[in-house]
Amino acid sequence: MNQPKPFDCEYSPQFAELLGKLGISLAVSTYQAGKVIVVSSVNNDRLIQLPRTFPGAMGMAAFEGKLAVANTNEVVLLRNEPSLAAGYPTKPGIYDSIYLPRASFYTGNLALHDMEFVNGKLLAVNTQFSSVSEIKSESNFVSVWQPPFISDLQPEDRCHLNGMAVAGGQIKYLTALGQGDQPHQWRESKMNGGVLMEYPSGKIILDNLSMPHSPRVYDDELYLLNSAQGELIKVDPRHKSYEVIVSLGGFARGMARYGDYLFIGVSKLRHNSPVFADLPIAKTSFAGVIAVYLPIKLSLGL
């Protein structure tokens, strides 16, 4: 009897062709499976997957050959060593990059979401402590910012702070699922309690969002994922308004750009979870990556 594959995927033919033409691979973290999966194109017509184990993998950050991966209790820092890739013993001449672990920072369970390298510092959205924190060797974390409505640092996931937009070497915007100051208070209004905040003032730019994630600034335009509605939206901070760019058809979280394309992660929601089971979008949830071509809003799927 054939054993089931640990990971399998279906994809549109154009998706493999797109990755090949762009000359890129995608790194996708999956918390439930505890993996980081690198997806690459072969001959522009098929995809291959390379999974590696990172227990409870969540936030990732990449910058100048460095890759940071947040796990359940630590952040692992890897560095690309391309000179070693070509001679990889079991598959010589196959790889052009190889990321090797160089340091590990013990953090404890912080549920780290968005992470970025900012001016030589590794900053992470510390969801458990409702703050933005610096990850460094001297301590588990150093808090550098918290929303104005958070009264003190406690491991209580009060507002589910999760998203961080960085541009021009500084934080610009953050997202949270609520404005509560009590343990897990965001769950009381998860469908319409989400907020987009300005940094560092914490001023609310948008409210009544549906579990927003992944704010990003691209070409001076602000985008984010209105996750529980399955929407990619573009925000006008000046007028505190937004427009829906495309409906993604699933619970979207995690977004990165390459050229004119946005690559957006979509999560399959756990139906046995009290957080997600009653969301309307949970009925049609799936796991994958969608590529959105911004100039004409065309989407392709994995």
PDB file of C-alpha atoms in Angstrom:
ATOM      1  CA  MET A   1       0.000   0.000   0.000  1.00  0.00           C
ATOM      2  CA  ASN A   2       1.304   3.421  -0.950  1.00  0.00           C
ATOM      3  CA  GLN A   3       1.920   5.675   2.023  1.00  0.00           C
ATOM      4  CA  PRO A   4       0.304   9.124   1.849  1.00  0.00           C
ATOM      5  CA  LYS A   5       2.680  11.988   1.188  1.00  0.00           C
ATOM      6  CA  PRO A   6       3.349  14.194   4.202  1.00  0.00           C
ATOM      7  CA  PHE A   7       2.701  17.234   1.996  1.00  0.00           C
ATOM      8  CA  ASP A   8       0.942  17.457  -1.307  1.00  0.00           C
ATOM      9  CA  CYS A   9      -0.381  20.330  -3.349  1.00  0.00           C
ATOM     10  CA  GLU A  10      -2.357  21.235  -6.413  1.00  0.00           C
ATOM     11  CA  TYR A  11      -1.535  24.316  -8.430  1.00  0.00           C
ATOM     12  CA  SER A  12      -2.460  26.166 -11.559  1.00  0.00           C
ATOM     13  CA  PRO A  13       0.086  25.656 -14.366  1.00  0.00           C
ATOM     14  CA  GLN A  14       0.674  29.399 -14.519  1.00  0.00           C
ATOM     15  CA  PHE A  15       1.899  29.410 -10.908  1.00  0.00           C
ATOM     16  CA  ALA A  16       4.876  27.155 -11.646  1.00  0.00           C
ATOM     17  CA  GLU A  17       5.627  29.175 -14.760  1.00  0.00           C
ATOM     18  CA  LEU A  18       5.456  32.416 -12.760  1.00  0.00           C
ATOM     19  CA  LEU A  19       7.956  31.306 -10.101  1.00  0.00           C
ATOM     20  CA  GLY A  20      10.281  30.084 -12.826  1.00  0.00           C
ATOM     21  CA  LYS A  21      10.159  33.309 -14.805  1.00  0.00           C
ATOM     22  CA  LEU A  22      10.656  35.415 -11.696  1.00  0.00           C
ATOM     23  CA  GLY A  23      13.533  33.187 -10.616  1.00  0.00           C
ATOM     24  CA  ILE A  24      12.320  32.904  -7.034  1.00  0.00           C
ATOM     25  CA  SER A  25      11.266  30.346  -4.468  1.00  0.00           C
ATOM     26  CA  LEU A  26       8.627  30.806  -1.776  1.00  0.00           C
ATOM     27  CA  ALA A  27       9.234  30.066   1.899  1.00  0.00           C
ATOM     28  CA  VAL A  28       5.990  29.308   3.729  1.00  0.00           C
ATOM     29  CA  SER A  29       5.663  28.705   7.461  1.00  0.00           C
ATOM     30  CA  THR A  30       2.953  26.387   8.736  1.00  0.00           C
ATOM     31  CA  TYR A  31       2.279  26.448  12.456  1.00  0.00           C
ATOM     32  CA  GLN A  32       0.136  23.318  12.719  1.00  0.00           C
ATOM     33  CA  ALA A  33       2.547  21.068  10.827  1.00  0.00           C
ATOM     34  CA  GLY A  34       5.623  22.714  12.363  1.00  0.00           C
ATOM     35  CA  LYS A  35       7.388  23.237   9.049  1.00  0.00           C
ATOM     36  CA  VAL A  36       8.932  25.834   6.795  1.00  0.00           C
ATOM     37  CA  ILE A  37       8.278  24.703   3.224  1.00  0.00           C
ATOM     38  CA  VAL A  38      10.300  26.088   0.316  1.00  0.00           C
ATOM     39  CA  VAL A  39       8.377  25.901  -2.957  1.00  0.00           C
ATOM     40  CA  SER A  40      10.338  26.123  -6.220  1.00  0.00           C
ATOM     41  CA  SER A  41       9.679  25.763  -9.934  1.00  0.00           C
ATOM     42  CA  VAL A  42      11.322  23.111 -12.107  1.00  0.00           C
ATOM     43  CA  ASN A  43      11.533  23.821 -15.853  1.00  0.00           C
ATOM     44  CA  ASN A  44       8.759  26.399 -15.427  1.00  0.00           C
ATOM     45  CA  ASP A  45       6.113  23.676 -15.514  1.00  0.00           C
ATOM     46  CA  ARG A  46       6.025  21.945 -12.121  1.00  0.00           C
ATOM     47  CA  LEU A  47       6.598  22.692  -8.463  1.00  0.00           C
ATOM     48  CA  ILE A  48       8.707  20.921  -5.886  1.00  0.00           C
ATOM     49  CA  GLN A  49       8.497  21.257  -2.109  1.00  0.00           C
ATOM     50  CA  LEU A  50      11.347  21.171   0.385  1.00  0.00           C
ATOM     51  CA  PRO A  51       9.956  20.969   3.964  1.00  0.00           C
ATOM     52  CA  ARG A  52      12.107  21.477   7.043  1.00  0.00           C
ATOM     53  CA  THR A  53      11.011  21.084  10.658  1.00  0.00           C
ATOM     54  CA  PHE A  54      10.583  24.172  12.845  1.00  0.00           C
ATOM     55  CA  PRO A  55       8.158  23.350  15.696  1.00  0.00           C
ATOM     56  CA  GLY A  56       5.310  25.854  15.747  1.00  0.00           C
ATOM     57  CA  ALA A  57       6.776  27.892  12.881  1.00  0.00           C
ATOM     58  CA  MET A  58       5.180  31.325  12.587  1.00  0.00           C
ATOM     59  CA  GLY A  59       6.792  34.677  11.737  1.00  0.00           C
ATOM     60  CA  MET A  60       9.717  34.925   9.324  1.00  0.00           C
ATOM     61  CA  ALA A  61      11.992  37.762   8.239  1.00  0.00           C
ATOM     62  CA  ALA A  62      14.518  37.861   5.392  1.00  0.00           C
ATOM     63  CA  PHE A  63      17.168  40.485   4.704  1.00  0.00           C
ATOM     64  CA  GLU A  64      20.501  40.433   2.854  1.00  0.00           C
ATOM     65  CA  GLY A  65      21.041  36.692   3.014  1.00  0.00           C
ATOM     66  CA  LYS A  66      19.640  36.286   6.515  1.00  0.00           C
ATOM     67  CA  LEU A  67      16.470  34.398   7.418  1.00  0.00           C
ATOM     68  CA  ALA A  68      14.885  34.457  10.870  1.00  0.00           C
ATOM     69  CA  VAL A  69      12.227  31.894  11.766  1.00  0.00           C
ATOM     70  CA  ALA A  70      10.108  32.146  14.908  1.00  0.00           C
ATOM     71  CA  ASN A  71       9.328  28.816  16.565  1.00  0.00           C
ATOM     72  CA  THR A  72       7.299  27.927  19.622  1.00  0.00           C
ATOM     73  CA  ASN A  73      10.033  28.898  22.093  1.00  0.00           C
ATOM     74  CA  GLU A  74      12.866  30.391  20.048  1.00  0.00           C
ATOM     75  CA  VAL A  75      13.924  32.390  17.024  1.00  0.00           C
ATOM     76  CA  VAL A  76      16.407  30.653  14.732  1.00  0.00           C
ATOM     77  CA  LEU A  77      18.686  32.840  12.625  1.00  0.00           C
ATOM     78  CA  LEU A  78      19.957  31.304   9.376  1.00  0.00           C
ATOM     79  CA  ARG A  79      22.365  32.683   6.782  1.00  0.00           C
ATOM     80  CA  ASN A  80      22.663  31.887   3.114  1.00  0.00           C
ATOM     81  CA  GLU A  81      25.968  30.292   2.089  1.00  0.00           C
ATOM     82  CA  PRO A  82      25.714  30.079  -1.734  1.00  0.00           C
ATOM     83  CA  SER A  83      29.323  28.908  -2.077  1.00  0.00           C
ATOM     84  CA  LEU A  84      28.325  25.689  -0.288  1.00  0.00           C
ATOM     85  CA  ALA A  85      25.059  25.158  -2.176  1.00  0.00           C
ATOM     86  CA  ALA A  86      26.469  23.964  -5.494  1.00  0.00           C
ATOM     87  CA  GLY A  87      28.382  21.157  -3.816  1.00  0.00           C
ATOM     88  CA  TYR A  88      25.589  19.933  -1.573  1.00  0.00           C
ATOM     89  CA  PRO A  89      26.657  16.299  -1.105  1.00  0.00           C
ATOM     90  CA  THR A  90      23.512  14.393  -2.064  1.00  0.00           C
ATOM     91  CA  LYS A  91      22.462  16.690  -4.934  1.00  0.00           C
ATOM     92  CA  PRO A  92      25.470  18.485  -6.426  1.00  0.00           C
ATOM     93  CA  GLY A  93      24.671  21.195  -8.948  1.00  0.00           C
ATOM     94  CA  ILE A  94      20.999  21.395  -7.955  1.00  0.00           C
ATOM     95  CA  TYR A  95      20.791  24.253  -5.458  1.00  0.00           C
ATOM     96  CA  ASP A  96      21.913  27.867  -5.747  1.00  0.00           C
ATOM     97  CA  SER A  97      21.277  28.752  -2.091  1.00  0.00           C
ATOM     98  CA  ILE A  98      21.589  26.994   1.235  1.00  0.00           C
ATOM     99  CA  TYR A  99      20.496  28.550   4.525  1.00  0.00           C
ATOM    100  CA  LEU A 100      22.415  27.285   7.536  1.00  0.00           C
ATOM    101  CA  PRO A 101      21.499  27.916  11.191  1.00  0.00           C
ATOM    102  CA  ARG A 102      23.924  30.371  12.798  1.00  0.00           C
ATOM    103  CA  ALA A 103      22.227  31.398  16.057  1.00  0.00           C
ATOM    104  CA  SER A 104      19.233  30.596  18.210  1.00  0.00           C
ATOM    105  CA  PHE A 105      17.557  33.035  20.595  1.00  0.00           C
ATOM    106  CA  TYR A 106      15.481  31.498  23.366  1.00  0.00           C
ATOM    107  CA  THR A 107      12.328  33.585  23.787  1.00  0.00           C
ATOM    108  CA  GLY A 108       9.777  31.357  25.474  1.00  0.00           C
ATOM    109  CA  ASN A 109       6.309  31.129  23.961  1.00  0.00           C
ATOM    110  CA  LEU A 110       5.611  34.621  22.578  1.00  0.00           C
ATOM    111  CA  ALA A 111       3.472  33.677  19.531  1.00  0.00           C
ATOM    112  CA  LEU A 112       5.645  35.901  17.327  1.00  0.00           C
ATOM    113  CA  HIS A 113       3.848  37.030  14.173  1.00  0.00           C
ATOM    114  CA  ASP A 114       5.305  39.604  11.750  1.00  0.00           C
ATOM    115  CA  MET A 115       9.078  40.059  12.026  1.00  0.00           C
ATOM    116  CA  GLU A 116      11.433  42.471  10.261  1.00  0.00           C
ATOM    117  CA  PHE A 117      15.104  43.405  10.285  1.00  0.00           C
ATOM    118  CA  VAL A 118      15.051  47.160  10.994  1.00  0.00           C
ATOM    119  CA  ASN A 119      18.304  49.141  11.146  1.00  0.00           C
ATOM    120  CA  GLY A 120      20.298  46.142  12.300  1.00  0.00           C
ATOM    121  CA  LYS A 121      17.716  45.033  14.857  1.00  0.00           C
ATOM    122  CA  LEU A 122      15.342  42.078  14.639  1.00  0.00           C
ATOM    123  CA  LEU A 123      11.902  43.370  15.601  1.00  0.00           C
ATOM    124  CA  ALA A 124       8.904  41.090  16.104  1.00  0.00           C
ATOM    125  CA  VAL A 125       5.240  41.484  16.891  1.00  0.00           C
ATOM    126  CA  ASN A 126       5.015  39.841  20.298  1.00  0.00           C
ATOM    127  CA  THR A 127       1.391  38.747  20.228  1.00  0.00           C
ATOM    128  CA  GLN A 128       1.438  37.070  23.619  1.00  0.00           C
ATOM    129  CA  PHE A 129       2.613  40.271  25.356  1.00  0.00           C
ATOM    130  CA  SER A 130       0.689  42.703  23.084  1.00  0.00           C
ATOM    131  CA  SER A 131       3.838  44.584  22.078  1.00  0.00           C
ATOM    132  CA  VAL A 132       6.536  45.077  19.467  1.00  0.00           C
ATOM    133  CA  SER A 133       9.742  43.573  20.798  1.00  0.00           C
ATOM    134  CA  GLU A 134      13.390  43.378  19.878  1.00  0.00           C
ATOM    135  CA  ILE A 135      14.870  39.893  19.800  1.00  0.00           C
ATOM    136  CA  LYS A 136      18.395  39.898  21.205  1.00  0.00           C
ATOM    137  CA  SER A 137      20.756  37.701  23.163  1.00  0.00           C
ATOM    138  CA  GLU A 138      20.607  39.563  26.479  1.00  0.00           C
ATOM    139  CA  SER A 139      17.021  38.572  27.339  1.00  0.00           C
ATOM    140  CA  ASN A 140      13.966  36.715  26.081  1.00  0.00           C
ATOM    141  CA  PHE A 141      12.780  39.959  24.491  1.00  0.00           C
ATOM    142  CA  VAL A 142      12.890  43.723  24.972  1.00  0.00           C
ATOM    143  CA  SER A 143       9.606  45.543  24.477  1.00  0.00           C
ATOM    144  CA  VAL A 144       9.976  48.687  22.341  1.00  0.00           C
ATOM    145  CA  TRP A 145       6.304  49.650  21.806  1.00  0.00           C
ATOM    146  CA  GLN A 146       2.798  48.760  22.883  1.00  0.00           C
ATOM    147  CA  PRO A 147      -0.614  50.147  21.871  1.00  0.00           C
ATOM    148  CA  PRO A 148      -1.905  53.035  24.014  1.00  0.00           C
ATOM    149  CA  PHE A 149      -4.830  50.935  25.230  1.00  0.00           C
ATOM    150  CA  ILE A 150      -2.526  48.229  26.669  1.00  0.00           C
ATOM    151  CA  SER A 151      -1.828  49.125  30.299  1.00  0.00           C
ATOM    152  CA  ASP A 152       1.035  46.745  31.053  1.00  0.00           C
ATOM    153  CA  LEU A 153       3.036  43.817  29.715  1.00  0.00           C
ATOM    154  CA  GLN A 154       1.399  40.511  30.591  1.00  0.00           C
ATOM    155  CA  PRO A 155       1.405  37.196  28.661  1.00  0.00           C
ATOM    156  CA  GLU A 156      -2.339  37.421  28.025  1.00  0.00           C
ATOM    157  CA  ASP A 157      -2.775  38.100  24.286  1.00  0.00           C
ATOM    158  CA  ARG A 158      -5.102  40.974  25.134  1.00  0.00           C
ATOM    159  CA  CYS A 159      -5.586  42.483  21.648  1.00  0.00           C
ATOM    160  CA  HIS A 160      -3.896  39.930  19.365  1.00  0.00           C
ATOM    161  CA  LEU A 161      -1.411  42.410  17.972  1.00  0.00           C
ATOM    162  CA  ASN A 162      -0.108  40.664  14.863  1.00  0.00           C
ATOM    163  CA  GLY A 163       0.870  42.789  11.860  1.00  0.00           C
ATOM    164  CA  MET A 164       3.670  45.303  11.278  1.00  0.00           C
ATOM    165  CA  ALA A 165       4.394  47.410   8.189  1.00  0.00           C
ATOM    166  CA  VAL A 166       7.950  48.698   7.790  1.00  0.00           C
ATOM    167  CA  ALA A 167       9.038  51.258   5.189  1.00  0.00           C
ATOM    168  CA  GLY A 168      12.047  53.519   4.902  1.00  0.00           C
ATOM    169  CA  GLY A 169      13.783  51.764   7.773  1.00  0.00           C
ATOM    170  CA  GLN A 170      11.046  52.366  10.322  1.00  0.00           C
ATOM    171  CA  ILE A 171       7.742  50.958  11.494  1.00  0.00           C
ATOM    172  CA  LYS A 172       4.745  52.698   9.927  1.00  0.00           C
ATOM    173  CA  TYR A 173       1.593  50.745  10.804  1.00  0.00           C
ATOM    174  CA  LEU A 174       0.368  47.866  12.958  1.00  0.00           C
ATOM    175  CA  THR A 175      -2.740  45.702  13.085  1.00  0.00           C
ATOM    176  CA  ALA A 176      -4.563  44.062  15.974  1.00  0.00           C
ATOM    177  CA  LEU A 177      -7.756  42.037  16.251  1.00  0.00           C
ATOM    178  CA  GLY A 178      -9.176  44.233  19.011  1.00  0.00           C
ATOM    179  CA  GLN A 179      -8.568  47.032  21.493  1.00  0.00           C
ATOM    180  CA  GLY A 180      -9.053  45.056  24.690  1.00  0.00           C
ATOM    181  CA  ASP A 181      -6.895  45.339  27.810  1.00  0.00           C
ATOM    182  CA  GLN A 182      -8.025  42.079  29.421  1.00  0.00           C
ATOM    183  CA  PRO A 183      -6.852  38.524  28.690  1.00  0.00           C
ATOM    184  CA  HIS A 184      -7.987  37.417  25.200  1.00  0.00           C
ATOM    185  CA  GLN A 185     -10.526  40.232  25.097  1.00  0.00           C
ATOM    186  CA  TRP A 186     -10.189  40.507  21.305  1.00  0.00           C
ATOM    187  CA  ARG A 187     -12.215  37.316  20.961  1.00  0.00           C
ATOM    188  CA  GLU A 188     -15.384  39.094  22.091  1.00  0.00           C
ATOM    189  CA  SER A 189     -15.595  41.099  18.833  1.00  0.00           C
ATOM    190  CA  LYS A 190     -13.367  39.202  16.461  1.00  0.00           C
ATOM    191  CA  MET A 191     -15.534  39.715  13.347  1.00  0.00           C
ATOM    192  CA  ASN A 192     -15.587  43.510  13.529  1.00  0.00           C
ATOM    193  CA  GLY A 193     -13.188  44.605  16.263  1.00  0.00           C
ATOM    194  CA  GLY A 194      -9.978  44.743  14.244  1.00  0.00           C
ATOM    195  CA  VAL A 195      -7.926  47.924  13.975  1.00  0.00           C
ATOM    196  CA  LEU A 196      -5.152  49.474  11.895  1.00  0.00           C
ATOM    197  CA  MET A 197      -2.890  51.751  13.942  1.00  0.00           C
ATOM    198  CA  GLU A 198      -0.347  54.404  13.072  1.00  0.00           C
ATOM    199  CA  TYR A 199       3.142  54.093  14.560  1.00  0.00           C
ATOM    200  CA  PRO A 200       4.351  55.378  16.998  1.00  0.00           C
ATOM    201  CA  SER A 201       1.261  57.329  18.079  1.00  0.00           C
ATOM    202  CA  GLY A 202      -1.038  54.312  18.122  1.00  0.00           C
ATOM    203  CA  LYS A 203      -3.712  56.448  16.499  1.00  0.00           C
ATOM    204  CA  ILE A 204      -6.540  54.350  15.042  1.00  0.00           C
ATOM    205  CA  ILE A 205      -6.706  54.752  11.268  1.00  0.00           C
ATOM    206  CA  LEU A 206      -9.333  52.064  10.594  1.00  0.00           C
ATOM    207  CA  ASP A 207     -11.588  50.106  12.917  1.00  0.00           C
ATOM    208  CA  ASN A 208     -14.404  47.585  12.404  1.00  0.00           C
ATOM    209  CA  LEU A 209     -12.008  45.360  10.466  1.00  0.00           C
ATOM    210  CA  SER A 210     -12.411  41.579  10.331  1.00  0.00           C
ATOM    211  CA  MET A 211      -9.323  40.022  11.936  1.00  0.00           C
ATOM    212  CA  PRO A 212      -6.786  42.109   9.931  1.00  0.00           C
ATOM    213  CA  HIS A 213      -3.254  40.836   9.261  1.00  0.00           C
ATOM    214  CA  SER A 214      -0.118  41.705   7.310  1.00  0.00           C
ATOM    215  CA  PRO A 215      -0.104  45.481   6.703  1.00  0.00           C
ATOM    216  CA  ARG A 216       2.449  46.307   4.033  1.00  0.00           C
ATOM    217  CA  VAL A 217       3.676  49.495   2.326  1.00  0.00           C
ATOM    218  CA  TYR A 218       4.492  49.009  -1.353  1.00  0.00           C
ATOM    219  CA  ASP A 219       5.334  51.993  -3.577  1.00  0.00           C
ATOM    220  CA  ASP A 220       3.965  54.332  -0.901  1.00  0.00           C
ATOM    221  CA  GLU A 221       0.615  52.503  -0.972  1.00  0.00           C
ATOM    222  CA  LEU A 222      -0.713  50.748   2.132  1.00  0.00           C
ATOM    223  CA  TYR A 223      -2.194  47.272   1.767  1.00  0.00           C
ATOM    224  CA  LEU A 224      -3.459  44.781   4.325  1.00  0.00           C
ATOM    225  CA  LEU A 225      -5.447  41.574   4.584  1.00  0.00           C
ATOM    226  CA  ASN A 226      -8.968  41.796   5.962  1.00  0.00           C
ATOM    227  CA  SER A 227      -8.599  38.173   6.864  1.00  0.00           C
ATOM    228  CA  ALA A 228     -11.995  36.984   8.080  1.00  0.00           C
ATOM    229  CA  GLN A 229     -13.564  38.509   4.959  1.00  0.00           C
ATOM    230  CA  GLY A 230     -10.911  36.957   2.731  1.00  0.00           C
ATOM    231  CA  GLU A 231      -9.998  40.332   1.214  1.00  0.00           C
ATOM    232  CA  LEU A 232      -6.884  42.140   0.055  1.00  0.00           C
ATOM    233  CA  ILE A 233      -7.564  45.817   0.620  1.00  0.00           C
ATOM    234  CA  LYS A 234      -5.756  49.076  -0.168  1.00  0.00           C
ATOM    235  CA  VAL A 235      -5.990  51.727   2.533  1.00  0.00           C
ATOM    236  CA  ASP A 236      -6.141  55.500   2.198  1.00  0.00           C
ATOM    237  CA  PRO A 237      -4.801  56.580   5.632  1.00  0.00           C
ATOM    238  CA  ARG A 238      -5.508  60.224   4.971  1.00  0.00           C
ATOM    239  CA  HIS A 239      -9.227  59.680   4.458  1.00  0.00           C
ATOM    240  CA  LYS A 240      -9.447  56.621   6.728  1.00  0.00           C
ATOM    241  CA  SER A 241     -11.016  54.552   3.994  1.00  0.00           C
ATOM    242  CA  TYR A 242     -10.168  51.506   1.911  1.00  0.00           C
ATOM    243  CA  GLU A 243     -11.055  49.672  -1.265  1.00  0.00           C
ATOM    244  CA  VAL A 244     -11.166  45.929  -1.841  1.00  0.00           C
ATOM    245  CA  ILE A 245      -8.539  44.929  -4.396  1.00  0.00           C
ATOM    246  CA  VAL A 246      -9.503  41.271  -4.694  1.00  0.00           C
ATOM    247  CA  SER A 247     -11.522  38.658  -2.826  1.00  0.00           C
ATOM    248  CA  LEU A 248      -9.258  35.704  -2.061  1.00  0.00           C
ATOM    249  CA  GLY A 249     -11.881  33.181  -1.018  1.00  0.00           C
ATOM    250  CA  GLY A 250     -10.107  32.093   2.160  1.00  0.00           C
ATOM    251  CA  PHE A 251      -8.676  33.265   5.482  1.00  0.00           C
ATOM    252  CA  ALA A 252      -5.705  35.317   4.316  1.00  0.00           C
ATOM    253  CA  ARG A 253      -2.633  36.009   6.469  1.00  0.00           C
ATOM    254  CA  GLY A 254       0.958  36.462   5.418  1.00  0.00           C
ATOM    255  CA  MET A 255       1.945  38.589   2.436  1.00  0.00           C
ATOM    256  CA  ALA A 256       5.154  39.381   0.559  1.00  0.00           C
ATOM    257  CA  ARG A 257       5.922  41.188  -2.671  1.00  0.00           C
ATOM    258  CA  TYR A 258       8.233  40.442  -5.564  1.00  0.00           C
ATOM    259  CA  GLY A 259       8.070  42.793  -8.556  1.00  0.00           C
ATOM    260  CA  ASP A 260       4.460  43.422  -9.510  1.00  0.00           C
ATOM    261  CA  TYR A 261       3.209  40.343  -7.645  1.00  0.00           C
ATOM    262  CA  LEU A 262       1.896  39.904  -4.140  1.00  0.00           C
ATOM    263  CA  PHE A 263       2.150  36.399  -2.725  1.00  0.00           C
ATOM    264  CA  ILE A 264      -0.543  35.883  -0.098  1.00  0.00           C
ATOM    265  CA  GLY A 265      -0.899  32.969   2.286  1.00  0.00           C
ATOM    266  CA  VAL A 266      -4.326  31.488   2.911  1.00  0.00           C
ATOM    267  CA  SER A 267      -4.931  29.305   5.976  1.00  0.00           C
ATOM    268  CA  LYS A 268      -7.220  26.323   6.334  1.00  0.00           C
ATOM    269  CA  LEU A 269      -9.142  27.057   9.498  1.00  0.00           C
ATOM    270  CA  ARG A 270      -9.475  24.506  12.272  1.00  0.00           C
ATOM    271  CA  HIS A 271     -13.144  23.627  12.608  1.00  0.00           C
ATOM    272  CA  ASN A 272     -12.586  22.327  16.132  1.00  0.00           C
ATOM    273  CA  SER A 273     -11.214  25.687  17.250  1.00  0.00           C
ATOM    274  CA  PRO A 274     -13.587  28.008  19.166  1.00  0.00           C
ATOM    275  CA  VAL A 275     -11.739  30.954  17.597  1.00  0.00           C
ATOM    276  CA  PHE A 276     -12.427  29.985  13.983  1.00  0.00           C
ATOM    277  CA  ALA A 277     -15.299  27.472  13.942  1.00  0.00           C
ATOM    278  CA  ASP A 278     -18.068  30.084  13.855  1.00  0.00           C
ATOM    279  CA  LEU A 279     -16.519  32.288  11.165  1.00  0.00           C
ATOM    280  CA  PRO A 280     -18.540  32.221   7.922  1.00  0.00           C
ATOM    281  CA  ILE A 281     -15.330  31.901   5.912  1.00  0.00           C
ATOM    282  CA  ALA A 282     -14.394  28.701   7.777  1.00  0.00           C
ATOM    283  CA  LYS A 283     -16.922  26.779   5.669  1.00  0.00           C
ATOM    284  CA  THR A 284     -14.854  27.269   2.527  1.00  0.00           C
ATOM    285  CA  SER A 285     -11.375  27.490   4.003  1.00  0.00           C
ATOM    286  CA  PHE A 286      -8.325  26.007   2.299  1.00  0.00           C
ATOM    287  CA  ALA A 287      -4.557  26.244   2.654  1.00  0.00           C
ATOM    288  CA  GLY A 288      -2.374  27.684  -0.058  1.00  0.00           C
ATOM    289  CA  VAL A 289      -0.659  30.663  -1.642  1.00  0.00           C
ATOM    290  CA  ILE A 290      -2.284  33.070  -4.093  1.00  0.00           C
ATOM    291  CA  ALA A 291      -0.313  35.327  -6.420  1.00  0.00           C
ATOM    292  CA  VAL A 292      -1.977  38.645  -7.187  1.00  0.00           C
ATOM    293  CA  TYR A 293      -0.726  40.697 -10.128  1.00  0.00           C
ATOM    294  CA  LEU A 294      -1.293  44.206  -8.875  1.00  0.00           C
ATOM    295  CA  PRO A 295      -1.536  46.156 -12.150  1.00  0.00           C
ATOM    296  CA  ILE A 296      -4.611  44.208 -13.263  1.00  0.00           C
ATOM    297  CA  LYS A 297      -5.509  42.392 -10.009  1.00  0.00           C
ATOM    298  CA  LEU A 298      -5.134  38.962 -11.611  1.00  0.00           C
ATOM    299  CA  SER A 299      -4.798  36.059  -9.186  1.00  0.00           C
ATOM    300  CA  LEU A 300      -3.206  32.641  -9.618  1.00  0.00           C
ATOM    301  CA  GLY A 301      -3.314  29.852  -7.064  1.00  0.00           C
ATOM    302  CA  LEU A 302      -1.308  27.163  -5.301  1.00  0.00           C
TER     303      LEU A 302
END
